[in-house]
Amino acid sequence: MSKSRMVLFMLLCISLLSINALAEDENFSVNISASKFLGSYLVNETGFALYYYQNDSSLDGMSTCNDDCAKMWKPFYVENLTLPESLNPSNFATIERADGSKQTTFKSWPLYLYSRDSSPGDAHGYGLEDDQWRVIDPANQPELI
């Protein structure tokens, strides 16, 4: 095999491995994304930002976002949590909300999706309501309780 064909073959192999790695990432129900402005933050399986609400600290990890709030800030729940190796499964749990539905937590913070994020990578909810809504930085998120 000529040197140029060998290089092309290796490039093809590398690109196929990259595509496969990307496909595997899509299987995670929670993953880490990064942004120039936000740094690293948690996303759901389709790449939408996961948020926490500062007011939830007043109820020791129970959601204070109900009724109209929960229509704008949809409680995030995944039954079968799948994570990349960079996330520790022991940081995740499930709580029961006031309405009886379930919600996934990270370090005891209930997780939410913002209804006005329309594309993967959007984080339009970050800093809303006097900076009460924040994305989850998995490396620096304090334990709630």
PDB file of N, CA and C in Angstrom, residues 24-79:
ATOM      1  N   GLU A  24     -22.000   7.215  20.719  1.00  0.00           N
ATOM      2  CA  GLU A  24     -22.076   6.693  22.077  1.00  0.00           C
ATOM      3  C   GLU A  24     -22.449   7.788  23.059  1.00  0.00           C
ATOM      4  N   ASP A  25     -21.955   9.007  22.870  1.00  0.00           N
ATOM      5  CA  ASP A  25     -22.286  10.112  23.756  1.00  0.00           C
ATOM      6  C   ASP A  25     -23.780  10.392  23.775  1.00  0.00           C
ATOM      7  N   GLU A  26     -24.448  10.167  22.648  1.00  0.00           N
ATOM      8  CA  GLU A  26     -25.870  10.449  22.561  1.00  0.00           C
ATOM      9  C   GLU A  26     -26.694   9.484  23.394  1.00  0.00           C
ATOM     10  N   ASN A  27     -26.106   8.394  23.846  1.00  0.00           N
ATOM     11  CA  ASN A  27     -26.831   7.422  24.645  1.00  0.00           C
ATOM     12  C   ASN A  27     -26.918   7.806  26.113  1.00  0.00           C
ATOM     13  N   PHE A  28     -26.215   8.834  26.527  1.00  0.00           N
ATOM     14  CA  PHE A  28     -26.242   9.240  27.930  1.00  0.00           C
ATOM     15  C   PHE A  28     -27.477  10.081  28.208  1.00  0.00           C
ATOM     16  N   SER A  29     -28.196   9.766  29.279  1.00  0.00           N
ATOM     17  CA  SER A  29     -29.382  10.554  29.620  1.00  0.00           C
ATOM     18  C   SER A  29     -29.000  11.888  30.251  1.00  0.00           C
ATOM     19  N   VAL A  30     -27.808  11.959  30.845  1.00  0.00           N
ATOM     20  CA  VAL A  30     -27.232  13.214  31.325  1.00  0.00           C
ATOM     21  C   VAL A  30     -25.772  13.211  30.898  1.00  0.00           C
ATOM     22  N   ASN A  31     -25.319  14.355  30.400  1.00  0.00           N
ATOM     23  CA  ASN A  31     -23.953  14.463  29.925  1.00  0.00           C
ATOM     24  C   ASN A  31     -23.413  15.841  30.290  1.00  0.00           C
ATOM     25  N   ILE A  32     -22.181  16.098  29.915  1.00  0.00           N
ATOM     26  CA  ILE A  32     -21.556  17.404  30.157  1.00  0.00           C
ATOM     27  C   ILE A  32     -21.336  18.087  28.819  1.00  0.00           C
ATOM     28  N   SER A  33     -21.697  19.358  28.766  1.00  0.00           N
ATOM     29  CA  SER A  33     -21.421  20.192  27.607  1.00  0.00           C
ATOM     30  C   SER A  33     -20.561  21.349  28.096  1.00  0.00           C
ATOM     31  N   ALA A  34     -20.070  22.137  27.163  1.00  0.00           N
ATOM     32  CA  ALA A  34     -19.250  23.294  27.536  1.00  0.00           C
ATOM     33  C   ALA A  34     -19.558  24.462  26.626  1.00  0.00           C
ATOM     34  N   SER A  35     -19.418  25.640  27.169  1.00  0.00           N
ATOM     35  CA  SER A  35     -19.651  26.877  26.443  1.00  0.00           C
ATOM     36  C   SER A  35     -18.573  27.872  26.839  1.00  0.00           C
ATOM     37  N   LYS A  36     -18.223  28.722  25.913  1.00  0.00           N
ATOM     38  CA  LYS A  36     -17.227  29.763  26.165  1.00  0.00           C
ATOM     39  C   LYS A  36     -17.651  30.660  27.336  1.00  0.00           C
ATOM     40  N   PHE A  37     -18.949  30.906  27.445  1.00  0.00           N
ATOM     41  CA  PHE A  37     -19.444  31.829  28.464  1.00  0.00           C
ATOM     42  C   PHE A  37     -19.850  31.145  29.765  1.00  0.00           C
ATOM     43  N   LEU A  38     -20.346  29.908  29.679  1.00  0.00           N
ATOM     44  CA  LEU A  38     -20.846  29.220  30.870  1.00  0.00           C
ATOM     45  C   LEU A  38     -19.865  28.211  31.458  1.00  0.00           C
ATOM     46  N   GLY A  39     -18.863  27.830  30.703  1.00  0.00           N
ATOM     47  CA  GLY A  39     -17.974  26.762  31.139  1.00  0.00           C
ATOM     48  C   GLY A  39     -18.663  25.421  30.955  1.00  0.00           C
ATOM     49  N   SER A  40     -18.338  24.449  31.786  1.00  0.00           N
ATOM     50  CA  SER A  40     -18.955  23.121  31.717  1.00  0.00           C
ATOM     51  C   SER A  40     -20.302  23.141  32.431  1.00  0.00           C
ATOM     52  N   TYR A  41     -21.277  22.427  31.862  1.00  0.00           N
ATOM     53  CA  TYR A  41     -22.593  22.338  32.489  1.00  0.00           C
ATOM     54  C   TYR A  41     -23.292  21.062  32.051  1.00  0.00           C
ATOM     55  N   LEU A  42     -24.258  20.625  32.859  1.00  0.00           N
ATOM     56  CA  LEU A  42     -25.001  19.406  32.565  1.00  0.00           C
ATOM     57  C   LEU A  42     -26.064  19.647  31.496  1.00  0.00           C
ATOM     58  N   VAL A  43     -26.257  18.638  30.658  1.00  0.00           N
ATOM     59  CA  VAL A  43     -27.300  18.657  29.616  1.00  0.00           C
ATOM     60  C   VAL A  43     -28.041  17.321  29.638  1.00  0.00           C
ATOM     61  N   ASN A  44     -29.233  17.323  29.048  1.00  0.00           N
ATOM     62  CA  ASN A  44     -29.980  16.069  28.940  1.00  0.00           C
ATOM     63  C   ASN A  44     -29.523  15.307  27.702  1.00  0.00           C
ATOM     64  N   GLU A  45     -30.199  14.214  27.383  1.00  0.00           N
ATOM     65  CA  GLU A  45     -29.780  13.339  26.289  1.00  0.00           C
ATOM     66  C   GLU A  45     -29.819  14.009  24.917  1.00  0.00           C
ATOM     67  N   THR A  46     -30.550  15.096  24.773  1.00  0.00           N
ATOM     68  CA  THR A  46     -30.604  15.793  23.486  1.00  0.00           C
ATOM     69  C   THR A  46     -29.792  17.085  23.486  1.00  0.00           C
ATOM     70  N   GLY A  47     -29.021  17.330  24.538  1.00  0.00           N
ATOM     71  CA  GLY A  47     -28.131  18.481  24.567  1.00  0.00           C
ATOM     72  C   GLY A  47     -28.724  19.752  25.139  1.00  0.00           C
ATOM     73  N   PHE A  48     -29.911  19.656  25.786  1.00  0.00           N
ATOM     74  CA  PHE A  48     -30.523  20.838  26.389  1.00  0.00           C
ATOM     75  C   PHE A  48     -29.998  21.033  27.809  1.00  0.00           C
ATOM     76  N   ALA A  49     -29.729  22.288  28.161  1.00  0.00           N
ATOM     77  CA  ALA A  49     -29.169  22.629  29.470  1.00  0.00           C
ATOM     78  C   ALA A  49     -30.093  22.194  30.602  1.00  0.00           C
ATOM     79  N   LEU A  50     -29.484  21.693  31.663  1.00  0.00           N
ATOM     80  CA  LEU A  50     -30.203  21.383  32.893  1.00  0.00           C
ATOM     81  C   LEU A  50     -29.896  22.486  33.900  1.00  0.00           C
ATOM     82  N   TYR A  51     -30.944  22.939  34.580  1.00  0.00           N
ATOM     83  CA  TYR A  51     -30.842  24.071  35.496  1.00  0.00           C
ATOM     84  C   TYR A  51     -31.165  23.645  36.926  1.00  0.00           C
ATOM     85  N   TYR A  52     -30.710  24.460  37.880  1.00  0.00           N
ATOM     86  CA  TYR A  52     -31.184  24.346  39.251  1.00  0.00           C
ATOM     87  C   TYR A  52     -31.729  25.702  39.665  1.00  0.00           C
ATOM     88  N   TYR A  53     -32.587  25.692  40.680  1.00  0.00           N
ATOM     89  CA  TYR A  53     -33.279  26.883  41.166  1.00  0.00           C
ATOM     90  C   TYR A  53     -32.826  27.164  42.592  1.00  0.00           C
ATOM     91  N   GLN A  54     -32.214  28.327  42.801  1.00  0.00           N
ATOM     92  CA  GLN A  54     -31.678  28.687  44.123  1.00  0.00           C
ATOM     93  C   GLN A  54     -32.734  28.576  45.228  1.00  0.00           C
ATOM     94  N   ASN A  55     -33.996  28.880  44.913  1.00  0.00           N
ATOM     95  CA  ASN A  55     -35.052  28.833  45.934  1.00  0.00           C
ATOM     96  C   ASN A  55     -35.299  27.426  46.462  1.00  0.00           C
ATOM     97  N   ASP A  56     -34.883  26.401  45.720  1.00  0.00           N
ATOM     98  CA  ASP A  56     -35.075  25.033  46.196  1.00  0.00           C
ATOM     99  C   ASP A  56     -34.275  24.754  47.460  1.00  0.00           C
ATOM    100  N   SER A  57     -33.281  25.560  47.750  1.00  0.00           N
ATOM    101  CA  SER A  57     -32.495  25.366  48.973  1.00  0.00           C
ATOM    102  C   SER A  57     -33.338  25.611  50.223  1.00  0.00           C
ATOM    103  N   SER A  58     -34.421  26.377  50.090  1.00  0.00           N
ATOM    104  CA  SER A  58     -35.260  26.676  51.254  1.00  0.00           C
ATOM    105  C   SER A  58     -36.059  25.463  51.723  1.00  0.00           C
ATOM    106  N   LEU A  59     -36.231  24.464  50.857  1.00  0.00           N
ATOM    107  CA  LEU A  59     -36.963  23.255  51.244  1.00  0.00           C
ATOM    108  C   LEU A  59     -36.053  22.029  51.279  1.00  0.00           C
ATOM    109  N   ASP A  60     -34.775  22.243  51.503  1.00  0.00           N
ATOM    110  CA  ASP A  60     -33.813  21.136  51.622  1.00  0.00           C
ATOM    111  C   ASP A  60     -33.887  20.145  50.467  1.00  0.00           C
ATOM    112  N   GLY A  61     -33.933  20.666  49.246  1.00  0.00           N
ATOM    113  CA  GLY A  61     -33.867  19.794  48.084  1.00  0.00           C
ATOM    114  C   GLY A  61     -35.197  19.409  47.490  1.00  0.00           C
ATOM    115  N   MET A  62     -36.288  19.832  48.069  1.00  0.00           N
ATOM    116  CA  MET A  62     -37.587  19.602  47.447  1.00  0.00           C
ATOM    117  C   MET A  62     -37.864  20.773  46.509  1.00  0.00           C
ATOM    118  N   SER A  63     -38.562  20.516  45.447  1.00  0.00           N
ATOM    119  CA  SER A  63     -38.822  21.552  44.463  1.00  0.00           C
ATOM    120  C   SER A  63     -39.793  22.599  44.991  1.00  0.00           C
ATOM    121  N   THR A  64     -39.442  23.858  44.796  1.00  0.00           N
ATOM    122  CA  THR A  64     -40.351  24.964  45.103  1.00  0.00           C
ATOM    123  C   THR A  64     -40.983  25.499  43.833  1.00  0.00           C
ATOM    124  N   CYS A  65     -40.666  24.896  42.703  1.00  0.00           N
ATOM    125  CA  CYS A  65     -41.190  25.324  41.400  1.00  0.00           C
ATOM    126  C   CYS A  65     -42.363  24.423  41.028  1.00  0.00           C
ATOM    127  N   ASN A  66     -43.567  24.918  41.254  1.00  0.00           N
ATOM    128  CA  ASN A  66     -44.791  24.158  41.001  1.00  0.00           C
ATOM    129  C   ASN A  66     -45.750  24.985  40.161  1.00  0.00           C
ATOM    130  N   ASP A  67     -46.827  24.387  39.726  1.00  0.00           N
ATOM    131  CA  ASP A  67     -47.907  25.042  38.990  1.00  0.00           C
ATOM    132  C   ASP A  67     -47.378  25.806  37.773  1.00  0.00           C
ATOM    133  N   ASP A  68     -47.596  27.137  37.708  1.00  0.00           N
ATOM    134  CA  ASP A  68     -47.154  27.910  36.532  1.00  0.00           C
ATOM    135  C   ASP A  68     -45.638  27.871  36.371  1.00  0.00           C
ATOM    136  N   CYS A  69     -44.918  27.869  37.475  1.00  0.00           N
ATOM    137  CA  CYS A  69     -43.462  27.795  37.408  1.00  0.00           C
ATOM    138  C   CYS A  69     -43.035  26.513  36.694  1.00  0.00           C
ATOM    139  N   ALA A  70     -43.661  25.391  37.027  1.00  0.00           N
ATOM    140  CA  ALA A  70     -43.294  24.100  36.437  1.00  0.00           C
ATOM    141  C   ALA A  70     -43.685  24.003  34.965  1.00  0.00           C
ATOM    142  N   LYS A  71     -44.565  24.879  34.499  1.00  0.00           N
ATOM    143  CA  LYS A  71     -44.876  24.918  33.065  1.00  0.00           C
ATOM    144  C   LYS A  71     -43.736  25.591  32.303  1.00  0.00           C
ATOM    145  N   MET A  72     -43.141  26.615  32.894  1.00  0.00           N
ATOM    146  CA  MET A  72     -42.021  27.326  32.274  1.00  0.00           C
ATOM    147  C   MET A  72     -40.713  26.562  32.482  1.00  0.00           C
ATOM    148  N   TRP A  73     -40.544  26.007  33.663  1.00  0.00           N
ATOM    149  CA  TRP A  73     -39.337  25.280  34.050  1.00  0.00           C
ATOM    150  C   TRP A  73     -39.734  23.823  34.277  1.00  0.00           C
ATOM    151  N   LYS A  74     -39.641  23.036  33.254  1.00  0.00           N
ATOM    152  CA  LYS A  74     -40.114  21.651  33.301  1.00  0.00           C
ATOM    153  C   LYS A  74     -39.195  20.787  34.171  1.00  0.00           C
ATOM    154  N   PRO A  75     -39.777  20.137  35.172  1.00  0.00           N
ATOM    155  CA  PRO A  75     -38.969  19.238  35.999  1.00  0.00           C
ATOM    156  C   PRO A  75     -38.367  18.134  35.123  1.00  0.00           C
ATOM    157  N   PHE A  76     -37.097  17.887  35.313  1.00  0.00           N
ATOM    158  CA  PHE A  76     -36.389  16.866  34.526  1.00  0.00           C
ATOM    159  C   PHE A  76     -36.416  15.556  35.299  1.00  0.00           C
ATOM    160  N   TYR A  77     -36.809  14.492  34.600  1.00  0.00           N
ATOM    161  CA  TYR A  77     -36.792  13.170  35.201  1.00  0.00           C
ATOM    162  C   TYR A  77     -36.374  12.158  34.154  1.00  0.00           C
ATOM    163  N   VAL A  78     -35.494  11.268  34.551  1.00  0.00           N
ATOM    164  CA  VAL A  78     -35.103  10.139  33.707  1.00  0.00           C
ATOM    165  C   VAL A  78     -35.127   8.890  34.585  1.00  0.00           C
ATOM    166  N   GLU A  79     -35.836   7.877  34.099  1.00  0.00           N
ATOM    167  CA  GLU A  79     -35.977   6.652  34.891  1.00  0.00           C
ATOM    168  C   GLU A  79     -34.696   5.830  34.896  1.00  0.00           C
TER     169      GLU A  79
END
